[in-house]
Backbone as CSV, one residue per row, in Angstrom:
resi,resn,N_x,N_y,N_z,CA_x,CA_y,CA_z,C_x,C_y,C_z
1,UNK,-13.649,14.366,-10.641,-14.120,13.105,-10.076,-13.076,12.604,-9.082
2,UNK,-13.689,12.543,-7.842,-12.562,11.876,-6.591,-12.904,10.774,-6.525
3,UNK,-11.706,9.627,-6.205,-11.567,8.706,-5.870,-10.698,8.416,-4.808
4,UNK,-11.048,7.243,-4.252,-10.811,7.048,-2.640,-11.020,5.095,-2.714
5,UNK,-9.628,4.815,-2.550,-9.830,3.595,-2.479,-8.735,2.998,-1.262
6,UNK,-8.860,1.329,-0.805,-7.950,1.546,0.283,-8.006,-0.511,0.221
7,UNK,-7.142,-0.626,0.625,-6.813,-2.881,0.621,-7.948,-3.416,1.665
8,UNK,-8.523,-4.122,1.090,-9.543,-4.734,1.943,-8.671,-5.731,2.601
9,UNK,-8.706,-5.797,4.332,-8.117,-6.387,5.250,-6.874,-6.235,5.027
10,UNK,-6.693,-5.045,5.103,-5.069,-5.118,4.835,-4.178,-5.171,6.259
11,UNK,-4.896,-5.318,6.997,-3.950,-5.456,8.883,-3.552,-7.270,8.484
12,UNK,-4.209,-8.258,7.653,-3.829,-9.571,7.838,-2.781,-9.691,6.675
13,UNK,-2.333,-8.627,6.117,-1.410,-8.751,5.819,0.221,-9.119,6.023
14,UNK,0.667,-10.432,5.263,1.862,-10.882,6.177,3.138,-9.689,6.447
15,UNK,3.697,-8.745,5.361,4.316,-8.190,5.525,3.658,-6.747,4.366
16,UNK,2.979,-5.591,5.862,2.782,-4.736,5.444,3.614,-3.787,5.110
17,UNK,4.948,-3.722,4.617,5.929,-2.817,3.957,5.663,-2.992,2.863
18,UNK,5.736,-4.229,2.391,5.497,-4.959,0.985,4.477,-4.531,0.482
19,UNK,3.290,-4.770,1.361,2.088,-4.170,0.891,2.026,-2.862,0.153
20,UNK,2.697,-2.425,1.097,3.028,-0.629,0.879,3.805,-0.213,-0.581
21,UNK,4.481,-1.015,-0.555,5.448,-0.637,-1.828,5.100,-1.099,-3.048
22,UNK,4.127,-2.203,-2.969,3.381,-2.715,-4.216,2.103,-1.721,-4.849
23,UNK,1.459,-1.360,-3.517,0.410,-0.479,-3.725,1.049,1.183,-4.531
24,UNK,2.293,1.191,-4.100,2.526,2.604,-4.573,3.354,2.382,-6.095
25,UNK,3.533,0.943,-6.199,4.027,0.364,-7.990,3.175,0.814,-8.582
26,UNK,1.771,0.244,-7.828,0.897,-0.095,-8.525,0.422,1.347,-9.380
27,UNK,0.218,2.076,-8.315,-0.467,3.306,-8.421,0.304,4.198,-10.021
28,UNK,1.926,4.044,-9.460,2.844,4.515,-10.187,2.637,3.943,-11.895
29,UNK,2.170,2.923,-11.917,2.208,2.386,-13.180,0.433,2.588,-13.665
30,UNK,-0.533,3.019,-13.022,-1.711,3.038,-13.582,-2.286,4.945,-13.489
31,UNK,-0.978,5.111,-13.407,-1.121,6.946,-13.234,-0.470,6.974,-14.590
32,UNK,0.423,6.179,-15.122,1.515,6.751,-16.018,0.567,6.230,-17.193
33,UNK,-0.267,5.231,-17.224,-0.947,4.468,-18.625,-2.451,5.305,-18.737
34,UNK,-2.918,5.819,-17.683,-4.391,5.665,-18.328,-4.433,7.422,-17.698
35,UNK,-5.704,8.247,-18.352,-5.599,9.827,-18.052,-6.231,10.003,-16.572
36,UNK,-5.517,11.146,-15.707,-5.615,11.446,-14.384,-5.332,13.024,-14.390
37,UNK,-6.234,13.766,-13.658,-6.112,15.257,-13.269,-5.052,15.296,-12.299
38,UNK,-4.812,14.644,-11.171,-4.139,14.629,-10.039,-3.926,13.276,-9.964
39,UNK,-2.531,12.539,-10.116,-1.974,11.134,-10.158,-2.350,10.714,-8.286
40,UNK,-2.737,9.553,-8.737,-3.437,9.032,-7.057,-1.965,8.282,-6.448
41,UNK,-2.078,8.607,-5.185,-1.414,8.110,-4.510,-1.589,7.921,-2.923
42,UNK,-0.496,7.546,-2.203,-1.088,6.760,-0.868,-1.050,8.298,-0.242
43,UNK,-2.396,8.230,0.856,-2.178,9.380,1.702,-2.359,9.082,3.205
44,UNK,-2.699,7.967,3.650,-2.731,7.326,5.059,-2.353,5.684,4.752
45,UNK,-2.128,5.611,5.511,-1.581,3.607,5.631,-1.582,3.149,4.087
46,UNK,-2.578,2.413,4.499,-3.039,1.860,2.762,-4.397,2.492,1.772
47,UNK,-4.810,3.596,2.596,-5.232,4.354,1.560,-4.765,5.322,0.650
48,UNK,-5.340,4.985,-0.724,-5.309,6.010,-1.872,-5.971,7.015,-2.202
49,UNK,-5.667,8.312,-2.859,-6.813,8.860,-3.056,-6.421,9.708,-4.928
50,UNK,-6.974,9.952,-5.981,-6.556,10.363,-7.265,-7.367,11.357,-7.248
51,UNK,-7.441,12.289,-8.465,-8.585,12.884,-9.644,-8.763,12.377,-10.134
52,UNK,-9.859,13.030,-11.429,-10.124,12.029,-12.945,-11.049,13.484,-13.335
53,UNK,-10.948,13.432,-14.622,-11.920,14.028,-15.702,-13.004,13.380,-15.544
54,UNK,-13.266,12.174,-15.617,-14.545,11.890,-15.804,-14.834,10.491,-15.221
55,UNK,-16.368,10.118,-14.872,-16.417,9.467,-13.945,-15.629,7.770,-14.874
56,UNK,-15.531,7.826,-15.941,-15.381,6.788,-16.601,-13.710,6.465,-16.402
57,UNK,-12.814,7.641,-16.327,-11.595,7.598,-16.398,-11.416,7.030,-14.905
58,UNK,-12.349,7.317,-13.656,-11.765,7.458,-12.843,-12.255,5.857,-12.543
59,UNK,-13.064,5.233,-13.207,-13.281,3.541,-12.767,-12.387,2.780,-14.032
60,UNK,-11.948,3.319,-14.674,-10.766,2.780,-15.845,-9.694,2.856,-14.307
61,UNK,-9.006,3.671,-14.197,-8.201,3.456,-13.274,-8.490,2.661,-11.928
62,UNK,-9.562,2.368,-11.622,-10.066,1.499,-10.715,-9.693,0.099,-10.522
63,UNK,-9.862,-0.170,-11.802,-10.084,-1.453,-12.220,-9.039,-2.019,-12.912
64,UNK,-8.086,-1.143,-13.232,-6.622,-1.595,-13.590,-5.544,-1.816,-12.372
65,UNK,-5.888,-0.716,-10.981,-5.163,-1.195,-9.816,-5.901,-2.396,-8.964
66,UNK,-7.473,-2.912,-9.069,-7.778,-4.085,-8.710,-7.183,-5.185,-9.535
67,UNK,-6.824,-4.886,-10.367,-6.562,-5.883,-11.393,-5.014,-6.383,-10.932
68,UNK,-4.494,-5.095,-11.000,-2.769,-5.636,-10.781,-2.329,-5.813,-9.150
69,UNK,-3.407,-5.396,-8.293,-3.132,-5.588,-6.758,-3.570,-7.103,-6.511
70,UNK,-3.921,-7.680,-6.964,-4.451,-9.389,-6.970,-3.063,-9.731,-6.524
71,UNK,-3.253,-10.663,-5.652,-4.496,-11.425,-4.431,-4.695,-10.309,-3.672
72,UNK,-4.287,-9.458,-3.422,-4.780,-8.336,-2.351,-6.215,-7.641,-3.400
73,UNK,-7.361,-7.488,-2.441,-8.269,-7.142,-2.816,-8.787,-5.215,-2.681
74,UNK,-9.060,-4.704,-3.005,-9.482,-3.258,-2.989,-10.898,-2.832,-3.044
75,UNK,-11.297,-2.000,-2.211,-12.242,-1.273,-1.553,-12.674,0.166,-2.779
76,UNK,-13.556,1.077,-2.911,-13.089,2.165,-3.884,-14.669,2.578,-3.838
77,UNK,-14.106,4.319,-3.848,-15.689,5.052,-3.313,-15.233,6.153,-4.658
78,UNK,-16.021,6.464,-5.171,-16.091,7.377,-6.502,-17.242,8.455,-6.421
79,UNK,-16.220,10.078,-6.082,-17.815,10.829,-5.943,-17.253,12.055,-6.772
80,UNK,-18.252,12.541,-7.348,-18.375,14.091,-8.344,-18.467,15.269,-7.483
81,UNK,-17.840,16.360,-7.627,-18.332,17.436,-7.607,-16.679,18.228,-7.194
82,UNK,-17.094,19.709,-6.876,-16.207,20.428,-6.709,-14.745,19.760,-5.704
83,UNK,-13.449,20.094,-6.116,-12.565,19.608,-5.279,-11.540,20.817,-4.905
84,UNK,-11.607,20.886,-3.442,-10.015,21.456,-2.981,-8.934,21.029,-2.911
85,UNK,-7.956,21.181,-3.128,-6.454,20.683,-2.863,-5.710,21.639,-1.971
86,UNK,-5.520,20.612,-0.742,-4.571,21.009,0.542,-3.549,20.883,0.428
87,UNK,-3.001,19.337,-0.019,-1.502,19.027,0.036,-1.394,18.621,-1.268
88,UNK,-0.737,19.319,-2.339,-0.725,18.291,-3.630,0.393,17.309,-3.843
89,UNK,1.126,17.514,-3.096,2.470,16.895,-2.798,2.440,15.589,-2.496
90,UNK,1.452,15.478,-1.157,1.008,14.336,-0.421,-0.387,13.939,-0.839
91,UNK,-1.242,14.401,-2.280,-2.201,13.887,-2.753,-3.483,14.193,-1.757
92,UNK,-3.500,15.580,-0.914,-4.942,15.338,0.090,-5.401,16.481,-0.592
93,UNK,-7.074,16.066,-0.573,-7.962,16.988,-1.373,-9.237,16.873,-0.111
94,UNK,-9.504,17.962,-0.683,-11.269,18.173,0.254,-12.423,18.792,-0.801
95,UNK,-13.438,19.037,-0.292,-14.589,19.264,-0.800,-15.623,18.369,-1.526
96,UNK,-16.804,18.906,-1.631,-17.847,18.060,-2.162,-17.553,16.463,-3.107
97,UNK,-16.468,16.625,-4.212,-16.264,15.016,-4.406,-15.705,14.303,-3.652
98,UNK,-14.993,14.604,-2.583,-14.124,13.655,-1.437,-15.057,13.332,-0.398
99,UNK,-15.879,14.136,-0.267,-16.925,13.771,0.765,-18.030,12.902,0.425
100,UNK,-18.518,13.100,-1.102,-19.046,11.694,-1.997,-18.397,10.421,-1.866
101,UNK,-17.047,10.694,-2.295,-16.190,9.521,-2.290,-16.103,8.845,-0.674
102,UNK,-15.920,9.440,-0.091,-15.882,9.164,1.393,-17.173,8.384,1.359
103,UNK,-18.305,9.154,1.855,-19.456,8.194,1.334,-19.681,7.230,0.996
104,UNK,-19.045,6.796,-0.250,-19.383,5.837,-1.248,-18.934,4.978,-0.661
105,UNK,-17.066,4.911,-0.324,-16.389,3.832,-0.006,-17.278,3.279,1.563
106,UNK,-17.686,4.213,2.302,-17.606,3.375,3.664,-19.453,3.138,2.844
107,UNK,-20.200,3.306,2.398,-20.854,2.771,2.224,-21.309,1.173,0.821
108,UNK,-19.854,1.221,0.244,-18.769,-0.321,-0.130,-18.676,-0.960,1.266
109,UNK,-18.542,-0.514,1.798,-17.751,-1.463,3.137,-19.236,-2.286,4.006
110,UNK,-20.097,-0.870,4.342,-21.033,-1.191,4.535,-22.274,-2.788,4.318
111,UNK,-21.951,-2.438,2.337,-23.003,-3.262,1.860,-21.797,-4.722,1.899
112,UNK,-20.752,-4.928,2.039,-19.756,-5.918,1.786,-19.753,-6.878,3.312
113,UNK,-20.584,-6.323,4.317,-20.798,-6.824,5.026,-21.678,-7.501,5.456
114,UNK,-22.921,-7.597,4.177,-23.895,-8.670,4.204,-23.609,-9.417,3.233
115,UNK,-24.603,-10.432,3.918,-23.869,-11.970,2.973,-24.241,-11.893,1.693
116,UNK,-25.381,-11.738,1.415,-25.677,-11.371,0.149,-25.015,-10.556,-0.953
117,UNK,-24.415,-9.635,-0.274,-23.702,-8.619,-0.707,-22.283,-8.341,-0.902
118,UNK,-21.492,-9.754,-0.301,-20.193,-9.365,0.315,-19.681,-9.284,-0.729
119,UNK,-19.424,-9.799,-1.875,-18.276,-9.272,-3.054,-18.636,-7.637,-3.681
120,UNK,-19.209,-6.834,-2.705,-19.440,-5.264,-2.808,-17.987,-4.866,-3.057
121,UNK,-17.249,-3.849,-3.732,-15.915,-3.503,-3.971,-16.365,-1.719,-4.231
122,UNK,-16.617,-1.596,-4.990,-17.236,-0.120,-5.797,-18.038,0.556,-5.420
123,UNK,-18.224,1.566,-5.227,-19.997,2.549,-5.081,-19.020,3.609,-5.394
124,UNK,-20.674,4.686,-6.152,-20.357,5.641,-6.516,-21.562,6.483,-6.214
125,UNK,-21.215,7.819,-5.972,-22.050,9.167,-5.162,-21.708,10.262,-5.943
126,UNK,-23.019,10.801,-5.698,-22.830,12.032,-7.213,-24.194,13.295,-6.448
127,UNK,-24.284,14.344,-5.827,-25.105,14.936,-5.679,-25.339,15.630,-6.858
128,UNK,-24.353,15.880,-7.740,-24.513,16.309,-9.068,-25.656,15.374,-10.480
129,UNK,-25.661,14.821,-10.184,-25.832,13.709,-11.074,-27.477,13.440,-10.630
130,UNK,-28.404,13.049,-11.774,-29.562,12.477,-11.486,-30.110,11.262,-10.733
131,UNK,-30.636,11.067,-9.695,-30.424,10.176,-8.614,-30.638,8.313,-9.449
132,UNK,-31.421,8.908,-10.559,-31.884,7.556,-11.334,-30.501,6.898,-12.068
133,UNK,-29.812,7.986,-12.721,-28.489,7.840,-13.143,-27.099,7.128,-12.021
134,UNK,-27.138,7.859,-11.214,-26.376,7.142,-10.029,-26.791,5.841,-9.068
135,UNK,-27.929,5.434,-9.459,-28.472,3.853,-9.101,-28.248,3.271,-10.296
136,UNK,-28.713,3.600,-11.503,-27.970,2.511,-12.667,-26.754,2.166,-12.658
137,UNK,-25.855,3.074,-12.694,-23.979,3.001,-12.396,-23.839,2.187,-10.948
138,UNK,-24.591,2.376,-10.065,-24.326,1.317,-8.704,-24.851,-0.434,-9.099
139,UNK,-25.650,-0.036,-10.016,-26.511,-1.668,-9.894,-25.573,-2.444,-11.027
140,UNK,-24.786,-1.794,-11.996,-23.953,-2.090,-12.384,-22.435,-2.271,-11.989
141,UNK,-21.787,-1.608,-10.959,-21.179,-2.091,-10.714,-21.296,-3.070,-9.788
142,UNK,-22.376,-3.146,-8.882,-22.727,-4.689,-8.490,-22.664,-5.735,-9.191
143,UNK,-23.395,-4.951,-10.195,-23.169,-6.694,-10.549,-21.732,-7.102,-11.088
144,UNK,-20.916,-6.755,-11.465,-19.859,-6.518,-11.857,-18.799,-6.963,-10.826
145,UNK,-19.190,-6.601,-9.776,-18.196,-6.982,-8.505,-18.708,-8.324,-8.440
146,UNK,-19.720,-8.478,-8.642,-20.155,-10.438,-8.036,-19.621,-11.057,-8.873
147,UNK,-19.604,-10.506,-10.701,-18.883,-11.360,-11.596,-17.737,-11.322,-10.914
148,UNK,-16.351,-10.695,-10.396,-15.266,-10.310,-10.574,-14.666,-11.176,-9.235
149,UNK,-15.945,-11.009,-8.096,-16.311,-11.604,-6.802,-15.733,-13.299,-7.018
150,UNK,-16.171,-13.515,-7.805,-16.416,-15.340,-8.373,-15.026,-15.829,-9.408
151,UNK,-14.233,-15.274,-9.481,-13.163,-15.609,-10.202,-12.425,-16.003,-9.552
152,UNK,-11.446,-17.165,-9.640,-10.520,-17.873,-9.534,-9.167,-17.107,-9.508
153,UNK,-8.250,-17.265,-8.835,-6.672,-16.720,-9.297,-6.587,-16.989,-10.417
154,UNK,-6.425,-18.151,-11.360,-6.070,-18.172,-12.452,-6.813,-17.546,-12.776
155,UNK,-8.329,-17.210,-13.197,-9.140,-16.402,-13.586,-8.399,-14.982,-13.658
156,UNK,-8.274,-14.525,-12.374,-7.869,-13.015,-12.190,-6.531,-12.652,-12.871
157,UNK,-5.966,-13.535,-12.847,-4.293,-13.684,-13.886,-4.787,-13.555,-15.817
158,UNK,-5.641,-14.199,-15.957,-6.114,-13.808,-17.087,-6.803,-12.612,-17.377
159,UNK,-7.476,-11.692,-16.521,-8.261,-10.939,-17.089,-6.969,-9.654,-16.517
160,UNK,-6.395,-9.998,-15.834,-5.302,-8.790,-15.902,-4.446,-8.744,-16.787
161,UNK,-4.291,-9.945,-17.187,-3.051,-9.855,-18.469,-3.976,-8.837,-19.361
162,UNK,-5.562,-9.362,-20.118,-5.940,-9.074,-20.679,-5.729,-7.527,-20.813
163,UNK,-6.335,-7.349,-19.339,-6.513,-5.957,-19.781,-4.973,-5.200,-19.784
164,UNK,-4.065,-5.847,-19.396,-2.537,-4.912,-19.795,-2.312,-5.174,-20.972
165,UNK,-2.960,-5.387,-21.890,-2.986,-5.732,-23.386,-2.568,-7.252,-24.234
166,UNK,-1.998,-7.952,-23.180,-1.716,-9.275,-23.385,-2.469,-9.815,-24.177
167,UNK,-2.756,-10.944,-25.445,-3.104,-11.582,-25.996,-3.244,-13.148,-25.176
168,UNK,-4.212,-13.666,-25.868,-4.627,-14.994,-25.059,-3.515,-16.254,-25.282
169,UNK,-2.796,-15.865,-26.419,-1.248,-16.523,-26.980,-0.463,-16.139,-25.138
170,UNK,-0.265,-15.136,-25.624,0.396,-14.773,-24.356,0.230,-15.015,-23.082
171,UNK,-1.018,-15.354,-22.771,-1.446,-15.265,-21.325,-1.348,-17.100,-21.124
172,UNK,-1.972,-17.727,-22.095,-1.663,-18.972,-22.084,-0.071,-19.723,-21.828
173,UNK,0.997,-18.889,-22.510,2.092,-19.358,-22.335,2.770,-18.964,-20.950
174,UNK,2.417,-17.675,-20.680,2.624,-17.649,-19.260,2.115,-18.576,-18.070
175,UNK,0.684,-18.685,-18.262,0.152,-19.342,-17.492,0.804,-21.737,-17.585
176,UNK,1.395,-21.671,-18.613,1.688,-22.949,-18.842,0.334,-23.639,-19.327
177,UNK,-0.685,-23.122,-19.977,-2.229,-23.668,-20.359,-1.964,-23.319,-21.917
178,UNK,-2.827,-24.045,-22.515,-3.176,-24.067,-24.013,-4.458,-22.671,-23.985
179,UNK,-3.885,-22.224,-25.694,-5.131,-20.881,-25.782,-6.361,-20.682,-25.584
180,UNK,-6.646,-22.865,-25.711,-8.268,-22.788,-26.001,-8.941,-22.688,-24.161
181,UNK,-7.565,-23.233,-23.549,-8.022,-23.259,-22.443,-8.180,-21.685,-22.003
182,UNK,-7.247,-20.810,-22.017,-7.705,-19.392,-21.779,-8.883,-19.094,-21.934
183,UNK,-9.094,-19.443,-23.799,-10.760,-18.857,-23.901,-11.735,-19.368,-23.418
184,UNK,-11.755,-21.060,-23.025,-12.533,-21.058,-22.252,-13.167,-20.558,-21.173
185,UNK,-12.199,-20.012,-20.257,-12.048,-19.175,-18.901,-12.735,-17.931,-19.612
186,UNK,-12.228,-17.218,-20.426,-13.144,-15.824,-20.970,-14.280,-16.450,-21.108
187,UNK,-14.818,-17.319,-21.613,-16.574,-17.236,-21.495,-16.504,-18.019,-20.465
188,UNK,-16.289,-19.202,-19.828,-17.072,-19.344,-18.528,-16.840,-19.010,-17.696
189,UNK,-16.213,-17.911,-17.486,-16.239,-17.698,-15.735,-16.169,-15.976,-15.949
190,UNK,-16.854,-15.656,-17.396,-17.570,-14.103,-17.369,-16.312,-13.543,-17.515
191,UNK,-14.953,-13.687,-18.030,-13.882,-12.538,-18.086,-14.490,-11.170,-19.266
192,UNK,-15.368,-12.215,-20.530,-15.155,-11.513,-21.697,-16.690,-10.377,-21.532
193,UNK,-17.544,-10.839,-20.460,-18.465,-9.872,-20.051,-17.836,-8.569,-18.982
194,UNK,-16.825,-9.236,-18.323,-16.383,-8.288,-17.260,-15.629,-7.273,-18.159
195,UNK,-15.018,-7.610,-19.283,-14.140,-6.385,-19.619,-15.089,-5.800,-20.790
196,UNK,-16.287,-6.154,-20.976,-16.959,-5.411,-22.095,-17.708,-4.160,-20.634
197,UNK,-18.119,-4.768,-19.718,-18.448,-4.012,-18.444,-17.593,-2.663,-18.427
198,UNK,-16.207,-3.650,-17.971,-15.545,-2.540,-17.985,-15.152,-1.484,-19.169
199,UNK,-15.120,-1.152,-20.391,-15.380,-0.652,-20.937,-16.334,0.198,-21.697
200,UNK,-17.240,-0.012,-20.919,-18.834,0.724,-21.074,-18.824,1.311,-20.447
201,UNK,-18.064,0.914,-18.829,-18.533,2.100,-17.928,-17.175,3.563,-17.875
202,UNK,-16.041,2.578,-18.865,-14.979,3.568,-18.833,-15.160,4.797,-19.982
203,UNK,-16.420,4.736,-20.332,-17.007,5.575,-21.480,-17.666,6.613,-20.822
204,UNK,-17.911,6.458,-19.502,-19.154,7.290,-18.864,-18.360,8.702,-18.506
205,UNK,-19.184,10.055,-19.158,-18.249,11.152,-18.834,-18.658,11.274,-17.093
């Protein structure tokens, strides 16, 4: 499973070195926690590109570098099938899943450009895969991006703690808020649906 992800607007970035060096923390720390065939890393500007076993591993890792790249936002195209490796050094791969993935992302970018649509982040492409199967996994991560779309910084500070294993004790004292106030934020503003999301779909082989 290839993945291909890259910073949405990342040219208005104030200082793109920074950018650069956070994105490759980032990468560094969500290669080392969660399982990867080929550890993703930067292979042009601010794009990334990984492996994965399975399509589930490879949106587990998705969603842990959107999570910890906040306020910077991320783009991410997810496609199946056979892969070559050119440079393993420098992380460049070719064949049928990179060309899915390719796909996917500029067609993220695509749908993120209507209004209706703009909190688009995810798509996923599968010529392998049953076409009915690969519209359920898209209509889900839609919706998923609009929940994720609609969150607040503090919001997004909570559901990243969460998912780095933080407790709501914890996230509260960081944040300077009381626990009940955390949990409030998990049910109203959809954290505790977004990470049951995310864990359903991190199940998907």
């Amino acid at each position: 499973m290839a993945l291909i992800g890259d910073i949405v607007e990342s040219r208005r970035a104030g200082d793109r070195q920074a950018l650069h060096d956070t994105v490759g923390e980032v990468l560094e720390r969500v290669n080392r926690d969660h399982p990867v065939v080929d550890p993703a890393v930067i292979t042009l500007g601010d794009e990334f590109q990984g492996v994965y076993a399975t399509l589930g591993d490879a949106l587990t890792a998705a969603f842990h570098i959107r999570a910890r790249l906040r306020p910077h936002d991320v783009r991410f195209g997810l496609g199946r099938g056979a892969i070559q490796v050119l440079d393993r050094e420098r992380g460049i791969h070719d064949g049928p899943a990179y060309w899915a993935a390719r796909d996917a992302i500029e067609q993220a970018a695509e749908l993120a450009g209507k209004a209706a649509l703009r909190t688009t982040r995810t798509i996923f492409r599968s010529p392998e895969d049953p076409p009915a199967q690969v519209t359920a996994v898209n209509a889900a991560l839609l919706t998923l991006d609009q929940v994720l779309g609609a969150l607040s910084p503090g919001s997004w500070r909570i559901l990243a703690g969460r998912l780095s294993g933080l407790t709501q004790k914890d996230i509260a004292e960081r944040e300077g808020i009381t626990p009940s106030a955390v949990s409030q934020r998990v049910r109203g503003d959809g954290i505790g649906v977004a990470m049951e999301a995310m864990r359903m779909l991190g199940e998907l082989p």
